[in-house]
Amino acid sequence: QKEVEQNSGPLSVPEGAIASLNCTYSDRGSQSFFWYRQYSGKSPELIMSIYSNGDKEDGRFTAQLNKASQYVSLLIRDSQPSDSATYLCAVNKGYSSASKIIFGSGTRLSIRP
Amino acid sequence: GAGVSQSPRYKVAKRGQDVALRCDPISGHVSLFWYQQALGQGPEFLTYFQNEAQLDKSGLPSDRFFAERPEGSVSTLKIQRTQQEDSAVYLCASRSPPGTGQETQYFGPGTRLLVL
């Protein structure tokens, strides 16, 4: 079992709709959770971080965390063509900022006009 | 500088050649990470530095891989006797210091290594 699992996609969503991306992780001790966006040929950029159970909203993005189910999700409202990218879920395994971050293999999202 | 920089951006090596990849982190970031990203995969952790100390090198795939950060700023990832399976994008990231509110990790543009 991989430590951070995501569906590879591609996930195709019509423009203006809600895109829902999911991620599960195996280490119950994980404390910090991140969503990165990566355009083709570019490096990952952080779009959301979440540390406690519940929802966290930032503009069109909402991250959801359920530690009991070891589940993290990202919702993108009013999807735009510019949202087409690979979305990487990442988990900080430890309790300090010195711990390494483990990435999933990413979900490819395509927003169709 | 404004962000993490890496050089070279592209490197073509013949199998068996040694290569050195450089990372300049964001000024003031004590934490520095190296990742390897194969095509279609997420970044795989290689090693981590806090200042000049290499605190975790559990992700280095073999003893051909070596990383250093002698003065706690610039870091170099060296790959000896390169093999075709070393072909990947090598990403460097630095992390904002603890106590700044968020553990934001900033990535450099990466070095794309192709071993022929």
Tab-separated table of C-alpha atoms in Angstrom:
chain	number	residue	atom	x	y	z
A	1	GLN	CA	0.000	0.000	0.000
A	2	LYS	CA	1.364	3.409	-0.946
A	3	GLU	CA	1.629	5.921	1.866
A	4	VAL	CA	-0.415	8.524	-0.021
A	5	GLU	CA	-2.918	7.316	-2.614
A	6	GLN	CA	-4.731	9.238	-5.311
A	7	ASN	CA	-6.644	8.233	-8.410
A	8	SER	CA	-4.421	9.044	-11.365
A	9	GLY	CA	-7.336	10.209	-13.520
A	10	PRO	CA	-7.766	11.846	-15.870
A	11	LEU	CA	-10.732	13.499	-14.229
A	12	SER	CA	-12.744	15.465	-16.786
A	13	VAL	CA	-15.051	18.197	-15.501
A	14	PRO	CA	-17.080	20.736	-17.504
A	15	GLU	CA	-16.182	24.393	-17.132
A	16	GLY	CA	-18.088	26.009	-14.283
A	17	ALA	CA	-18.708	22.740	-12.439
A	18	ILE	CA	-17.186	21.520	-9.169
A	19	ALA	CA	-14.089	19.339	-9.396
A	20	SER	CA	-13.600	16.922	-6.504
A	21	LEU	CA	-10.185	15.400	-5.865
A	22	ASN	CA	-9.588	12.748	-3.238
A	23	CYS	CA	-6.632	11.375	-1.333
A	24	THR	CA	-6.085	8.776	1.382
A	25	TYR	CA	-3.028	8.297	3.556
A	26	SER	CA	-1.774	5.410	5.633
A	27	ASP	CA	0.103	6.972	8.569
A	28	ARG	CA	-2.301	7.891	11.377
A	29	GLY	CA	0.388	10.063	12.927
A	30	SER	CA	0.366	12.471	10.005
A	31	GLN	CA	-0.236	16.046	11.084
A	32	SER	CA	-0.142	18.328	8.069
A	33	PHE	CA	-1.750	17.952	4.680
A	34	PHE	CA	-1.174	19.823	1.459
A	35	TRP	CA	-2.505	20.140	-2.060
A	36	TYR	CA	-0.102	21.153	-4.789
A	37	ARG	CA	-0.907	21.991	-8.384
A	38	GLN	CA	1.576	21.048	-11.085
A	39	TYR	CA	1.297	22.189	-14.669
A	40	SER	CA	2.991	20.082	-17.305
A	41	GLY	CA	6.731	20.729	-17.336
A	42	LYS	CA	6.561	22.956	-14.257
A	43	SER	CA	7.326	22.426	-10.588
A	44	PRO	CA	4.616	21.924	-7.956
A	45	GLU	CA	3.079	24.994	-6.346
A	46	LEU	CA	1.233	24.949	-3.033
A	47	ILE	CA	-2.442	25.861	-3.252
A	48	MET	CA	-3.856	24.678	0.068
A	49	SER	CA	-2.686	23.396	3.425
A	50	ILE	CA	-4.863	21.963	6.192
A	51	TYR	CA	-3.977	20.853	9.700
A	52	SER	CA	-7.213	20.107	11.556
A	53	ASN	CA	-10.389	18.181	10.830
A	54	GLY	CA	-13.062	19.950	8.847
A	55	ASP	CA	-13.115	22.323	5.924
A	56	LYS	CA	-10.789	25.134	4.957
A	57	GLU	CA	-11.802	27.524	2.215
A	58	ASP	CA	-9.619	29.807	0.118
A	59	GLY	CA	-11.333	31.441	-2.816
A	60	ARG	CA	-12.614	28.763	-5.178
A	61	PHE	CA	-10.717	26.047	-3.311
A	62	THR	CA	-11.912	24.070	-0.291
A	63	ALA	CA	-9.772	21.456	1.433
A	64	GLN	CA	-11.460	18.868	3.618
A	65	LEU	CA	-9.727	16.689	6.202
A	66	ASN	CA	-11.043	13.668	8.062
A	67	LYS	CA	-8.296	12.197	10.215
A	68	ALA	CA	-10.452	9.342	11.486
A	69	SER	CA	-10.973	8.147	7.908
A	70	GLN	CA	-7.452	9.209	6.866
A	71	TYR	CA	-8.953	11.134	3.988
A	72	VAL	CA	-8.198	14.503	2.426
A	73	SER	CA	-10.056	16.107	-0.421
A	74	LEU	CA	-9.912	19.231	-2.543
A	75	LEU	CA	-12.941	20.869	-4.103
A	76	ILE	CA	-12.567	23.397	-6.890
A	77	ARG	CA	-15.687	25.458	-7.500
A	78	ASP	CA	-16.495	27.196	-10.788
A	79	SER	CA	-13.787	25.207	-12.567
A	80	GLN	CA	-11.837	27.106	-15.198
A	81	PRO	CA	-9.721	25.799	-18.091
A	82	SER	CA	-6.687	27.192	-16.264
A	83	ASP	CA	-7.377	24.669	-13.480
A	84	SER	CA	-6.376	21.862	-15.851
A	85	ALA	CA	-3.261	20.420	-14.223
A	86	THR	CA	-2.063	17.551	-12.058
A	87	TYR	CA	-3.022	17.896	-8.399
A	88	LEU	CA	-0.676	16.363	-5.871
A	89	CYS	CA	-1.768	15.434	-2.373
A	90	ALA	CA	1.054	15.593	0.167
A	91	VAL	CA	1.301	14.579	3.799
A	92	ASN	CA	3.787	15.541	6.492
A	93	LYS	CA	4.389	12.268	8.277
A	94	GLY	CA	5.704	13.579	11.548
A	95	TYR	CA	5.026	16.037	14.294
A	96	SER	CA	7.541	18.705	13.471
A	97	SER	CA	8.360	20.895	10.549
A	98	ALA	CA	11.528	18.842	10.198
A	99	SER	CA	9.583	15.816	9.012
A	100	LYS	CA	9.574	14.865	5.388
A	101	ILE	CA	6.595	15.382	3.137
A	102	ILE	CA	5.319	12.387	1.164
A	103	PHE	CA	3.520	12.971	-2.124
A	104	GLY	CA	0.881	10.973	-3.901
A	105	SER	CA	1.300	10.256	-7.585
A	106	GLY	CA	-1.196	12.970	-8.511
A	107	THR	CA	-4.597	13.247	-10.182
A	108	ARG	CA	-4.729	14.716	-13.656
A	109	LEU	CA	-7.637	17.168	-13.951
A	110	SER	CA	-8.988	18.353	-17.280
A	111	ILE	CA	-11.582	21.127	-17.485
A	112	ARG	CA	-13.500	20.924	-20.724
A	113	PRO	CA	-15.019	24.135	-22.190
B	1	GLY	CA	16.671	35.795	-4.602
B	2	ALA	CA	12.917	35.717	-4.881
B	3	GLY	CA	12.591	31.954	-5.104
B	4	VAL	CA	14.412	28.638	-5.166
B	5	SER	CA	16.764	28.361	-8.103
B	6	GLN	CA	18.331	25.269	-9.601
B	7	SER	CA	21.023	24.680	-12.171
B	8	PRO	CA	21.429	23.368	-14.713
B	9	ARG	CA	17.829	23.275	-15.888
B	10	TYR	CA	18.625	20.449	-18.303
B	11	LYS	CA	21.419	17.921	-18.261
B	12	VAL	CA	22.174	15.161	-20.726
B	13	ALA	CA	24.701	12.635	-19.459
B	14	LYS	CA	26.217	9.535	-20.911
B	15	ARG	CA	25.739	6.413	-18.835
B	16	GLY	CA	28.560	6.155	-16.337
B	17	GLN	CA	29.181	9.896	-16.191
B	18	ASP	CA	29.057	11.798	-12.881
B	19	VAL	CA	26.694	14.764	-12.574
B	20	ALA	CA	26.238	17.548	-10.018
B	21	LEU	CA	22.977	19.411	-9.566
B	22	ARG	CA	22.856	22.690	-7.684
B	23	CYS	CA	20.117	24.242	-5.553
B	24	ASP	CA	19.956	27.776	-4.167
B	25	PRO	CA	17.183	27.930	-1.543
B	26	ILE	CA	15.216	30.980	-0.512
B	27	SER	CA	17.325	33.172	1.746
B	28	GLY	CA	16.617	32.402	5.397
B	29	HIS	CA	15.137	28.965	4.804
B	30	VAL	CA	17.013	26.483	6.950
B	31	SER	CA	15.187	23.405	5.641
B	32	LEU	CA	16.091	22.085	2.202
B	33	PHE	CA	14.729	19.010	0.471
B	34	TRP	CA	15.635	17.066	-2.644
B	35	TYR	CA	13.038	15.075	-4.577
B	36	GLN	CA	13.150	12.889	-7.666
B	37	GLN	CA	10.142	12.980	-9.980
B	38	ALA	CA	9.733	10.399	-12.710
B	39	LEU	CA	7.342	11.020	-15.577
B	40	GLY	CA	3.727	10.666	-14.468
B	41	GLN	CA	4.632	10.234	-10.812
B	42	GLY	CA	4.631	12.448	-7.770
B	43	PRO	CA	7.888	13.725	-6.297
B	44	GLU	CA	9.750	11.051	-4.331
B	45	PHE	CA	11.677	12.213	-1.262
B	46	LEU	CA	15.446	11.810	-1.480
B	47	THR	CA	17.038	13.720	1.378
B	48	TYR	CA	16.591	16.602	3.810
B	49	PHE	CA	18.907	19.194	5.347
B	50	GLN	CA	18.421	21.485	8.272
B	51	ASN	CA	21.139	24.090	7.871
B	52	GLU	CA	24.268	22.083	7.021
B	53	ALA	CA	23.100	18.915	8.769
B	54	GLN	CA	21.710	16.117	6.636
B	55	LEU	CA	18.966	14.832	8.917
B	56	ASP	CA	17.357	12.291	6.636
B	57	LYS	CA	18.822	10.550	3.615
B	58	SER	CA	16.525	7.575	3.644
B	59	GLY	CA	15.220	8.269	0.141
B	60	LEU	CA	18.550	8.179	-1.673
B	61	PRO	CA	18.169	5.179	-4.008
B	62	SER	CA	21.762	3.988	-3.873
B	63	ASP	CA	25.229	4.906	-2.690
B	64	ARG	CA	25.780	6.538	-6.077
B	65	PHE	CA	23.674	9.439	-4.796
B	66	PHE	CA	25.276	11.953	-2.485
B	67	ALA	CA	24.064	15.340	-1.268
B	68	GLU	CA	25.784	18.084	0.656
B	69	ARG	CA	25.093	21.552	2.000
B	70	PRO	CA	28.399	22.522	3.592
B	71	GLU	CA	27.563	26.111	4.583
B	72	GLY	CA	23.873	25.695	5.208
B	73	SER	CA	22.726	27.510	2.086
B	74	VAL	CA	23.523	26.145	-1.395
B	75	SER	CA	23.135	22.398	-1.786
B	76	THR	CA	24.544	20.017	-4.355
B	77	LEU	CA	23.136	16.632	-5.315
B	78	LYS	CA	25.755	14.451	-6.924
B	79	ILE	CA	25.046	11.286	-8.855
B	80	GLN	CA	28.020	9.089	-9.629
B	81	ARG	CA	28.195	6.615	-12.515
B	82	THR	CA	24.764	7.620	-13.814
B	83	GLN	CA	22.394	4.927	-15.051
B	84	GLN	CA	19.434	5.241	-17.397
B	85	GLU	CA	17.024	4.739	-14.504
B	86	ASP	CA	18.375	7.970	-12.978
B	87	SER	CA	16.632	9.928	-15.750
B	88	ALA	CA	14.066	12.117	-14.004
B	89	VAL	CA	13.388	15.647	-12.864
B	90	TYR	CA	15.254	16.486	-9.678
B	91	LEU	CA	13.391	19.031	-7.582
B	92	CYS	CA	14.781	21.054	-4.753
B	93	ALA	CA	12.503	22.682	-2.198
B	94	SER	CA	13.059	24.937	0.770
B	95	ARG	CA	10.651	25.382	3.629
B	96	SER	CA	9.741	28.459	5.589
B	97	PRO	CA	11.098	28.418	9.150
B	98	PRO	CA	9.097	26.974	12.039
B	99	GLY	CA	6.887	29.439	13.845
B	100	THR	CA	6.082	31.465	10.759
B	101	GLY	CA	2.533	30.182	10.702
B	102	GLN	CA	2.641	27.676	7.885
B	103	GLU	CA	5.087	25.042	6.752
B	104	THR	CA	5.125	26.309	3.221
B	105	GLN	CA	7.469	24.392	0.982
B	106	TYR	CA	8.610	26.192	-2.147
B	107	PHE	CA	9.926	24.249	-5.096
B	108	GLY	CA	12.585	25.244	-7.564
B	109	PRO	CA	12.061	24.777	-11.311
B	110	GLY	CA	13.872	21.431	-11.257
B	111	THR	CA	16.730	19.916	-13.220
B	112	ARG	CA	15.660	17.558	-15.975
B	113	LEU	CA	18.289	14.820	-16.207
B	114	LEU	CA	18.455	12.494	-19.199
B	115	VAL	CA	20.948	9.649	-19.102
B	116	LEU	CA	21.684	8.075	-22.463
